[in-house]
CSV table of C-alpha atoms and ligand atoms in Angstrom, one decimal:
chain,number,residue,atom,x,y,z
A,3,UNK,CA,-0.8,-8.7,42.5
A,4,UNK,CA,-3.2,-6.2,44.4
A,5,UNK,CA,-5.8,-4.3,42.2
A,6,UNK,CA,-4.5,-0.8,42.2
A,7,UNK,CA,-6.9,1.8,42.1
A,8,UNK,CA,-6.2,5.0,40.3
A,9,UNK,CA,-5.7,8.0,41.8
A,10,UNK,CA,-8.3,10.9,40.8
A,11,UNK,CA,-5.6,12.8,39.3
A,12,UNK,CA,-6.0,10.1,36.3
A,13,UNK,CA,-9.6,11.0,35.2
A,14,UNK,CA,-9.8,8.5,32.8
A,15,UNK,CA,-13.6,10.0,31.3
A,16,UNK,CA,-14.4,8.2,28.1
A,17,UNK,CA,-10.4,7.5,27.1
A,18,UNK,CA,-10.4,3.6,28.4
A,19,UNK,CA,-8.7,1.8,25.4
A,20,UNK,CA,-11.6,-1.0,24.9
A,21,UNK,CA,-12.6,-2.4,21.7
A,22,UNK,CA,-15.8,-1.2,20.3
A,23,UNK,CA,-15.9,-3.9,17.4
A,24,UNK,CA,-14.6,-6.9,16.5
A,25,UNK,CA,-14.1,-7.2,12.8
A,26,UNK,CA,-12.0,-9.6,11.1
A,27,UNK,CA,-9.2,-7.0,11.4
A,28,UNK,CA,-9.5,-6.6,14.9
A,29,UNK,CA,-5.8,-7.3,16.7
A,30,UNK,CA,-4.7,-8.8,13.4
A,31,UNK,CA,-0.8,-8.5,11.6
A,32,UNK,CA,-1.8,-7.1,8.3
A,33,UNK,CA,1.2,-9.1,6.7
A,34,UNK,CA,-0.3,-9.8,3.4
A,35,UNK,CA,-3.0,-9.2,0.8
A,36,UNK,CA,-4.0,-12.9,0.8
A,37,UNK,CA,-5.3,-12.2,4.1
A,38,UNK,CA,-8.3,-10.3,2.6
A,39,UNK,CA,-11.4,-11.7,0.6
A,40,UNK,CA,-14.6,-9.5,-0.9
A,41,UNK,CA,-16.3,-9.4,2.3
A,42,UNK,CA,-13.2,-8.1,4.2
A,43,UNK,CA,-12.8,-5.3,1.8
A,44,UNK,CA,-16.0,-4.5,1.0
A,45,UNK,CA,-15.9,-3.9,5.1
A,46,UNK,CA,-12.6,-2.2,4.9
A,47,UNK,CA,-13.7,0.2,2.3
A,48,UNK,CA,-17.2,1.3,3.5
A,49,UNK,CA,-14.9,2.1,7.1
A,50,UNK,CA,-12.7,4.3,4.5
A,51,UNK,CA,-15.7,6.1,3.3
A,52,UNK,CA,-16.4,7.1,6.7
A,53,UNK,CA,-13.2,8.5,7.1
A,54,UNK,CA,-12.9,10.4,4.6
A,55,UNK,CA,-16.0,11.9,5.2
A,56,UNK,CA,-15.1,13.0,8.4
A,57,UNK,CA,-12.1,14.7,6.8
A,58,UNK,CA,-14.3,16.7,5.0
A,59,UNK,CA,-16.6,17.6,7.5
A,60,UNK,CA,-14.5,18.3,10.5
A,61,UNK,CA,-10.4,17.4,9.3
A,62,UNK,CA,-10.1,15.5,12.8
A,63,UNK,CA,-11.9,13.1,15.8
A,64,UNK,CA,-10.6,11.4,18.6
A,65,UNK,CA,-11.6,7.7,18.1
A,66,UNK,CA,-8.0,6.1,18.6
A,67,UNK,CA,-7.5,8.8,21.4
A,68,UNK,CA,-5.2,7.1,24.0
A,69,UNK,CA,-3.5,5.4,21.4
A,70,UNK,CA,0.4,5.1,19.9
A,71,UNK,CA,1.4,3.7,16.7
A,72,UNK,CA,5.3,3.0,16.2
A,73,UNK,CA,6.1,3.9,12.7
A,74,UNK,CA,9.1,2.1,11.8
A,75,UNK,CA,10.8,2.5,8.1
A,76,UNK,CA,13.9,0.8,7.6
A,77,UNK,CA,13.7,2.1,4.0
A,78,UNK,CA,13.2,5.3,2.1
A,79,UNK,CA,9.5,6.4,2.2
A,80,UNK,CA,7.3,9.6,1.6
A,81,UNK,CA,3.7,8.6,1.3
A,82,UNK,CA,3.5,5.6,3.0
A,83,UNK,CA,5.1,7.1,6.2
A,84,UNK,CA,3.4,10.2,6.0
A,85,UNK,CA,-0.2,8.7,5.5
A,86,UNK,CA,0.5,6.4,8.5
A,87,UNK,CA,1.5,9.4,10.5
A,88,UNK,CA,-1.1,11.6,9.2
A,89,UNK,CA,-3.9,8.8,9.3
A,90,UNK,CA,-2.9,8.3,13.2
A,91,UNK,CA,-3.1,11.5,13.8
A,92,UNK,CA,-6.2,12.5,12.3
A,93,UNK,CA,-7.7,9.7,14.7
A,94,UNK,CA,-6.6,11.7,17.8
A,95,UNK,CA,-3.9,8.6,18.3
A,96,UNK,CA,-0.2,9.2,18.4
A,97,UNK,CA,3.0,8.2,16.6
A,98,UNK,CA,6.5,7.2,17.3
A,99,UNK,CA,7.9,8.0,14.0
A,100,UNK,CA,11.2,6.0,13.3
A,101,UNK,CA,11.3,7.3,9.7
A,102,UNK,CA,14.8,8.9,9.3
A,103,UNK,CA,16.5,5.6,8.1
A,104,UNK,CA,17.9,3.0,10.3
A,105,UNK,CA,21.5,5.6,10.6
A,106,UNK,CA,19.2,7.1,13.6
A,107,UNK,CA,17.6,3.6,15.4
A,108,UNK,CA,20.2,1.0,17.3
A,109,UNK,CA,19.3,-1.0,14.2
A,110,UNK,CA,22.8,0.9,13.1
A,111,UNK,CA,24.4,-0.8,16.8
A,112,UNK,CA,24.1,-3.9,15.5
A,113,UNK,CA,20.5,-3.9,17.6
A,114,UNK,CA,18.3,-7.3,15.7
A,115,UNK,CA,14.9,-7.2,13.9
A,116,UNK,CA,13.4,-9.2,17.0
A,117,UNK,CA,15.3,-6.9,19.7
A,118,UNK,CA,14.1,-3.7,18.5
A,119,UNK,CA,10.6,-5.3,18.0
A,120,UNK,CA,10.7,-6.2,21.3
A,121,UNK,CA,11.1,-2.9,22.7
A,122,UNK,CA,8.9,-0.9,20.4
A,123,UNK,CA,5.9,-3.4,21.7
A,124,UNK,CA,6.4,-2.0,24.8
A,125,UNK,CA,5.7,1.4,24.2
A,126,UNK,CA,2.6,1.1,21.1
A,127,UNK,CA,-0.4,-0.5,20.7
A,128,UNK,CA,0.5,-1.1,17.0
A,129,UNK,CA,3.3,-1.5,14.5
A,130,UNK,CA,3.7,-0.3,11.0
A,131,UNK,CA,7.1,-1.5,9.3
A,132,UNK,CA,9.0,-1.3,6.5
A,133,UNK,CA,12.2,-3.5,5.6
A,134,UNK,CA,14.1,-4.1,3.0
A,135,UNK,CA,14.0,-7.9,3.0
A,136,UNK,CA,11.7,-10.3,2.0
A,137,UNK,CA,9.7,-11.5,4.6
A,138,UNK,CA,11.1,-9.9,7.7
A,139,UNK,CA,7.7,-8.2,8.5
A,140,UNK,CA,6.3,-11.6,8.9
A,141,UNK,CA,9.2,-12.3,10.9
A,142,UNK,CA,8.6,-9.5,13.3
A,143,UNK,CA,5.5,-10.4,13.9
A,144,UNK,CA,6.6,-13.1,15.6
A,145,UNK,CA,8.4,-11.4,17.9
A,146,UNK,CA,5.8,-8.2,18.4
A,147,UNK,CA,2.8,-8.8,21.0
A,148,UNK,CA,1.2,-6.3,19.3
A,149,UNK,CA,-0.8,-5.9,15.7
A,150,UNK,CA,2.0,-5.3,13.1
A,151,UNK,CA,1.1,-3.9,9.7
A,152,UNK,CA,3.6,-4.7,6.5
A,153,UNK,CA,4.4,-1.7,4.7
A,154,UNK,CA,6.9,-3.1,2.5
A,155,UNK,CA,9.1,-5.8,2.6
A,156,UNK,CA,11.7,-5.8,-0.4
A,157,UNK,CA,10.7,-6.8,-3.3
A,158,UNK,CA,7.8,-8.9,-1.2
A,159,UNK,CA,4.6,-7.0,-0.5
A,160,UNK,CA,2.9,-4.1,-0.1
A,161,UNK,CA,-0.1,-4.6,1.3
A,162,UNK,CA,-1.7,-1.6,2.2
A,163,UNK,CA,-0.6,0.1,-1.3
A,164,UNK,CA,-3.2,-2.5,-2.8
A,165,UNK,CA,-5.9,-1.8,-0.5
A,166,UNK,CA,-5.5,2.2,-1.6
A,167,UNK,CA,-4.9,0.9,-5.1
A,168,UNK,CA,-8.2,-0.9,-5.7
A,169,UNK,CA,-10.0,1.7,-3.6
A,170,UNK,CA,-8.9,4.2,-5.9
A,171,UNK,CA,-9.8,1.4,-8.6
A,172,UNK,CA,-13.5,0.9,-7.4
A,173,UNK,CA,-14.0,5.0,-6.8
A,174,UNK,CA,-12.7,6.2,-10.2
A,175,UNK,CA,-14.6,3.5,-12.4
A,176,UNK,CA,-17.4,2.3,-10.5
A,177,UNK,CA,-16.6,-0.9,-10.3
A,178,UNK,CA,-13.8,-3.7,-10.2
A,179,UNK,CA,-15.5,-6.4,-12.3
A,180,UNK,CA,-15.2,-6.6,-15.8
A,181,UNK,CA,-12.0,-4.0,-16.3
A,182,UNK,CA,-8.8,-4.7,-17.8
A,183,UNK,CA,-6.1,-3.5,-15.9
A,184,UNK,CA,-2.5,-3.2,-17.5
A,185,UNK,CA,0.4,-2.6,-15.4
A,186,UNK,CA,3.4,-1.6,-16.6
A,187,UNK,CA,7.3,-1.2,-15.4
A,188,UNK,CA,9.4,-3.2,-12.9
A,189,UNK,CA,6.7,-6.1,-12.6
A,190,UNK,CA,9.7,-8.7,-11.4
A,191,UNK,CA,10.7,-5.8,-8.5
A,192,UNK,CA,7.6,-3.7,-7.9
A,193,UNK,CA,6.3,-5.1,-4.3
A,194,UNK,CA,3.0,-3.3,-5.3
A,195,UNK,CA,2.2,-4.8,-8.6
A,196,UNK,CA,2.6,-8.4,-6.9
A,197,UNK,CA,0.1,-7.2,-4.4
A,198,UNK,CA,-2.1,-5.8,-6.7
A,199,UNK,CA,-2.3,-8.6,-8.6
A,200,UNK,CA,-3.3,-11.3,-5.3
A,201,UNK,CA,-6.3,-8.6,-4.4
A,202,UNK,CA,-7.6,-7.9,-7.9
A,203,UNK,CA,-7.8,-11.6,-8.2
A,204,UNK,CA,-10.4,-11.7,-6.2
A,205,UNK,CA,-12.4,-9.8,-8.8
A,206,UNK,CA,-13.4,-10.8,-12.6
A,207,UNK,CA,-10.1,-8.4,-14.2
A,208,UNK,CA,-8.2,-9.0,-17.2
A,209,UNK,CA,-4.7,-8.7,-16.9
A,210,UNK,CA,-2.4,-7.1,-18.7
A,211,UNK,CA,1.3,-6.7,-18.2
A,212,UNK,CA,4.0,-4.8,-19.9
A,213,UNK,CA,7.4,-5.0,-19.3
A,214,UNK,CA,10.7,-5.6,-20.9
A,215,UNK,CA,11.9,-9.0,-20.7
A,216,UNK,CA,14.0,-9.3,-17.7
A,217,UNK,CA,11.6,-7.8,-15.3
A,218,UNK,CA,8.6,-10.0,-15.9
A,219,UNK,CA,6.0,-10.6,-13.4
A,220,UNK,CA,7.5,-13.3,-11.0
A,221,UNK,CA,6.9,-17.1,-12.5
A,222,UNK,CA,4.4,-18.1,-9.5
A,223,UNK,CA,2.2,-15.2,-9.5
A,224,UNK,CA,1.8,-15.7,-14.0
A,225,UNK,CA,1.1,-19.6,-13.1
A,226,UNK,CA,-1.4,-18.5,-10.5
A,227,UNK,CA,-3.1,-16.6,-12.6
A,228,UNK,CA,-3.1,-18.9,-15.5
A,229,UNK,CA,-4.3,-22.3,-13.6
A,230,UNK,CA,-6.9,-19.6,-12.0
A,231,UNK,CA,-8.3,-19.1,-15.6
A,232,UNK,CA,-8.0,-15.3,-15.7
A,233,UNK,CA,-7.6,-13.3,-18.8
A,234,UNK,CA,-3.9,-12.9,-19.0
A,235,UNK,CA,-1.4,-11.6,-21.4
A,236,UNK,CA,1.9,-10.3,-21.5
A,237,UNK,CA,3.4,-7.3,-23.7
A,238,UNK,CA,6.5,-5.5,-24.0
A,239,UNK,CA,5.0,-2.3,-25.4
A,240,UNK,CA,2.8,0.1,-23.7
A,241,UNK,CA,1.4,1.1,-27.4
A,242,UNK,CA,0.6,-1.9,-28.0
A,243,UNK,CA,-1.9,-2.3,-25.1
A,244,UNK,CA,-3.5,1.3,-24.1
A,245,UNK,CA,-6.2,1.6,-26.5
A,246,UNK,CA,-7.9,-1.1,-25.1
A,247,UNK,CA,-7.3,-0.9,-21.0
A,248,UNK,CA,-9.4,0.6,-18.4
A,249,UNK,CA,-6.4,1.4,-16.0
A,250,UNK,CA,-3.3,2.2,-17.0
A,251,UNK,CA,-1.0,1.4,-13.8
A,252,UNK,CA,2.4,2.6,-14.3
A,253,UNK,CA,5.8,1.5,-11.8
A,254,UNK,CA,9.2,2.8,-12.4
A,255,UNK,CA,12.2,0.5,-12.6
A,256,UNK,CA,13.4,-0.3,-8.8
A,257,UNK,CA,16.9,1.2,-9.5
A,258,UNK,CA,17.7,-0.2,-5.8
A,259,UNK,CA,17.4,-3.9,-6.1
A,260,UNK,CA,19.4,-4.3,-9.4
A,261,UNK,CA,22.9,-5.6,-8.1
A,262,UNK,CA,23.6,-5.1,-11.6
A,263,UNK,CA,23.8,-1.7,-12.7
A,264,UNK,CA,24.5,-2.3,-16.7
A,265,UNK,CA,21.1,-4.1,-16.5
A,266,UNK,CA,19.4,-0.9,-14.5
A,267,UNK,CA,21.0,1.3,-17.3
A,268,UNK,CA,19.6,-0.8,-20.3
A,269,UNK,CA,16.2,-1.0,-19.3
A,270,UNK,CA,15.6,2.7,-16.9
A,271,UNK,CA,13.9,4.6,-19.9
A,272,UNK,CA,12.2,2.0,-21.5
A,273,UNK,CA,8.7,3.4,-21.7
A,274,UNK,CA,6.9,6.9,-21.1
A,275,UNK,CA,3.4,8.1,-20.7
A,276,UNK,CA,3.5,11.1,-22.5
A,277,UNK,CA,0.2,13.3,-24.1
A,278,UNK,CA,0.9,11.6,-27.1
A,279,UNK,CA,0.6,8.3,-26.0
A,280,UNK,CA,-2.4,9.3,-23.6
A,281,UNK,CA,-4.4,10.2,-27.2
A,282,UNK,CA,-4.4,6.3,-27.7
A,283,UNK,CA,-6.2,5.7,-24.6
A,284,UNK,CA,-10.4,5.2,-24.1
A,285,UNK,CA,-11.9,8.5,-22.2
A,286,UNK,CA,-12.6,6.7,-19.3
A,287,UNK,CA,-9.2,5.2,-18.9
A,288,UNK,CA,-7.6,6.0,-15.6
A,289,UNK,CA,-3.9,6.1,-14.6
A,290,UNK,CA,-2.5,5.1,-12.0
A,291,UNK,CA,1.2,5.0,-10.2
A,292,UNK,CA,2.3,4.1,-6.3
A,293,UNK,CA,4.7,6.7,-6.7
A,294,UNK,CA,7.9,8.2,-6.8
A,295,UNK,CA,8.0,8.4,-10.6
A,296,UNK,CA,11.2,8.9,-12.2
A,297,UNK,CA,10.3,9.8,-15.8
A,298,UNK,CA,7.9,7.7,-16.5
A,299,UNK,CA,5.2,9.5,-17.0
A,300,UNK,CA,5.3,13.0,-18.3
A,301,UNK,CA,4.9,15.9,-16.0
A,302,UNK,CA,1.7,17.6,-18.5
A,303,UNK,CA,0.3,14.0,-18.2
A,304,UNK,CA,-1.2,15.7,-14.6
A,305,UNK,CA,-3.8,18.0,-16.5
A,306,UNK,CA,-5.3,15.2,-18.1
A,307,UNK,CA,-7.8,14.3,-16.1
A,308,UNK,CA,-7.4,10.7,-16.6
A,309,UNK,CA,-4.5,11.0,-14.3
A,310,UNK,CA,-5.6,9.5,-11.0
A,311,UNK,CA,-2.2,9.0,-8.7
A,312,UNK,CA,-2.6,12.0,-6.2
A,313,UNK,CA,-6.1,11.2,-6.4
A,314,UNK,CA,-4.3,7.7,-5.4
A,315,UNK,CA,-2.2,9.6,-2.5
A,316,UNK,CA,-5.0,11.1,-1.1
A,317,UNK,CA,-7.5,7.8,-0.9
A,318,UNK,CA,-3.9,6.4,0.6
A,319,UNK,CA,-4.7,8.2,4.5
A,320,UNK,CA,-8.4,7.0,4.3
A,321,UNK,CA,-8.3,3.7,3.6
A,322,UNK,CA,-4.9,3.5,6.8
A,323,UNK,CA,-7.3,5.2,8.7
A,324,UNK,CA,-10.0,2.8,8.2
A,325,UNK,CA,-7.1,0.5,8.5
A,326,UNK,CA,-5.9,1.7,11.9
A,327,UNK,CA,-9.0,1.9,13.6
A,328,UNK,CA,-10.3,-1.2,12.3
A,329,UNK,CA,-7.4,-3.2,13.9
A,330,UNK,CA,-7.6,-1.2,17.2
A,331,UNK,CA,-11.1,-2.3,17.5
A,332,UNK,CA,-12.4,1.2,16.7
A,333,UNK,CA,-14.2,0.8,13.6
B,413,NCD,C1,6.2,2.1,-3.6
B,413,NCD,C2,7.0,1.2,-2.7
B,413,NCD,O1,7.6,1.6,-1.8
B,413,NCD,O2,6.9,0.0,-3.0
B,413,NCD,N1,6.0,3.4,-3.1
B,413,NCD,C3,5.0,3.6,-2.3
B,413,NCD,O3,4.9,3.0,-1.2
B,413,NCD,N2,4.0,4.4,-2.6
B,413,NCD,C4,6.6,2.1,-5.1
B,413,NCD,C5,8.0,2.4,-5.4
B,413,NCD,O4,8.9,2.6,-4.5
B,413,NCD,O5,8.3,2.4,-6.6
């Protein structure tokens, strides 16, 4: 095909979409937390201190100028969505936000995983997706040309949730090595404890988790922890285990994924973080939750100061940004 050259009406000044660096991130699927090692996040999270600097400073820039992101949620969402959309958009890029639930894509036509992956390439430069099923980001990545980021799948992963988790973890305390982290709730359903766990083991953390017995943390992810030789230890009592953690990270029981709803009824209240129990917890301790909650911890559990999750939230659009940019070769 002839070269065609652009008319002067097209001015293209500084906006050419070309890399400016090529990390480890650069054009990859973010499909899972296994994908990242110390280095990688130490990179990752030195880029999220930048953003959020320039929040502060001047709220927006125009480093992914020229760019669109197709934001594509094939299940409920408030932060995640809204931190992608947000996170693009404080980076001068754009967003195709597919967010109102698959009733309003041709997913509800009948339209396949890989068909509407196969359109939305067309039109972005990135893809961020949720779906319900295990494993079906991976799958679309198959089918995408471009970079596609995980945002959930079932009761899978949730990658990006971890990276905001243990940025939050490293900014509140100072440090990852050497805390004991507890996490507590739906640890058989919660996508974000099972990511959480596969990034904190890169670290020296003790683990503790507290859960009634039928949602324990998943068989392989215990065993990989245990042959790994990592402090371990499993509870069924949040009072039994508070005095002595530095992070308290709290899930609710994934009401959605119980096919049986007797089971959802006999477990949904089984623990609360209330004031009372907050007194049985070290000064530094922090809190922590991926959000929604649903009861499980108290609403006058915010004053305390211990209480980290919208501190959480807000780390949540940094570290995407840093994100973002870092797999569009911007940062
Ligand atoms: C979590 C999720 O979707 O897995 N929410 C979130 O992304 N912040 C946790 C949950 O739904 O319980």
């Amino acid at each position: 095909m002839n070269q065609i050259t652009l008319p002067k009406l097209f001015n293209l000044g500084d906006r050419k979409l070309e890399p400016k660096f090529r990390s480890s991130f650069y054009m990859q699927d973010i499909l899972s937390v296994d994908q990242f090692d110390k280095e990688s996040l130490s990179y990752l999270f030195t880029r999220t201190e930048e953003m959020s600097e320039m929040v502060n400073q001047v709220g927006t820039c125009d480093l992914l100028n020229g760019y669109t992101l197709a934001c594509v949620f094939y299940e409920p969402s408030t932060r995640t969505s809204a931190s992608f959309i947000a996170a693009m958009e404080r980076l001068g890029g754009k967003v195709i936000p597919i967010t109102q639930g698959i009733q309003f894509s041709s997913v509800s036509k009948g339209e396949s995983l890989e068909d509407t992956m196969n359109t939305l390439e067309k039109y972005s430069d990135l893809i961020v997706l949720r779906h319900p099923e295990l494993g079906s980001v991976a799958q679309a990545a198959k089918y995408a040309s471009v970079p596609i980021i995980n945002a959930g799948d079932g009761v899978g992963e949730h990658p990006t949730q971890a990276l905001l988790d243990l940025y939050t973890i490293r900014k509140e305390m100072s440090r990852i090595d050497g805390l004991r982290v507890a996490m507590v709730g739906d640890l058989r359903n919660g996508r974000t404890v099972h990511s959480l766990t596969k990034l904190l083991m890169n670290y020296d953390v003790n683990f503790r988790y507290v859960s009634p017995d039928t949602l324990r943390l998943p068989l392989n992810l215990m065993n990989d922890l245990i042959n790994k030789g990592f402090d371990v230890r499993e509870d069924d009592r949040v009072e039994n285990v508070i005095k002595d953690v530095d992070v308290l990270y709290v899930t609710r029981i994934q009401k959605e994924r119980f096919t049986d709803m007797d089971q959802y009824e006999a477990v949904k209240n089984y623990f609360e973080i209330t004031t009372e129990v907050m007194k049985h917890a070290k000064p530094e301790m922090i809190v922590m939750h991926p959000l929604p909650r649903v009861g499980e911890i108290h609403y006058d559990v915010d004053k305390d100061p211990r209480a980290a999750y919208f501190r959480q939230v807000k780390n949540g659009m940094f570290v995407r940004m840093a994100l973002l940019a870092a797999v569009l070769g911007q940062a």
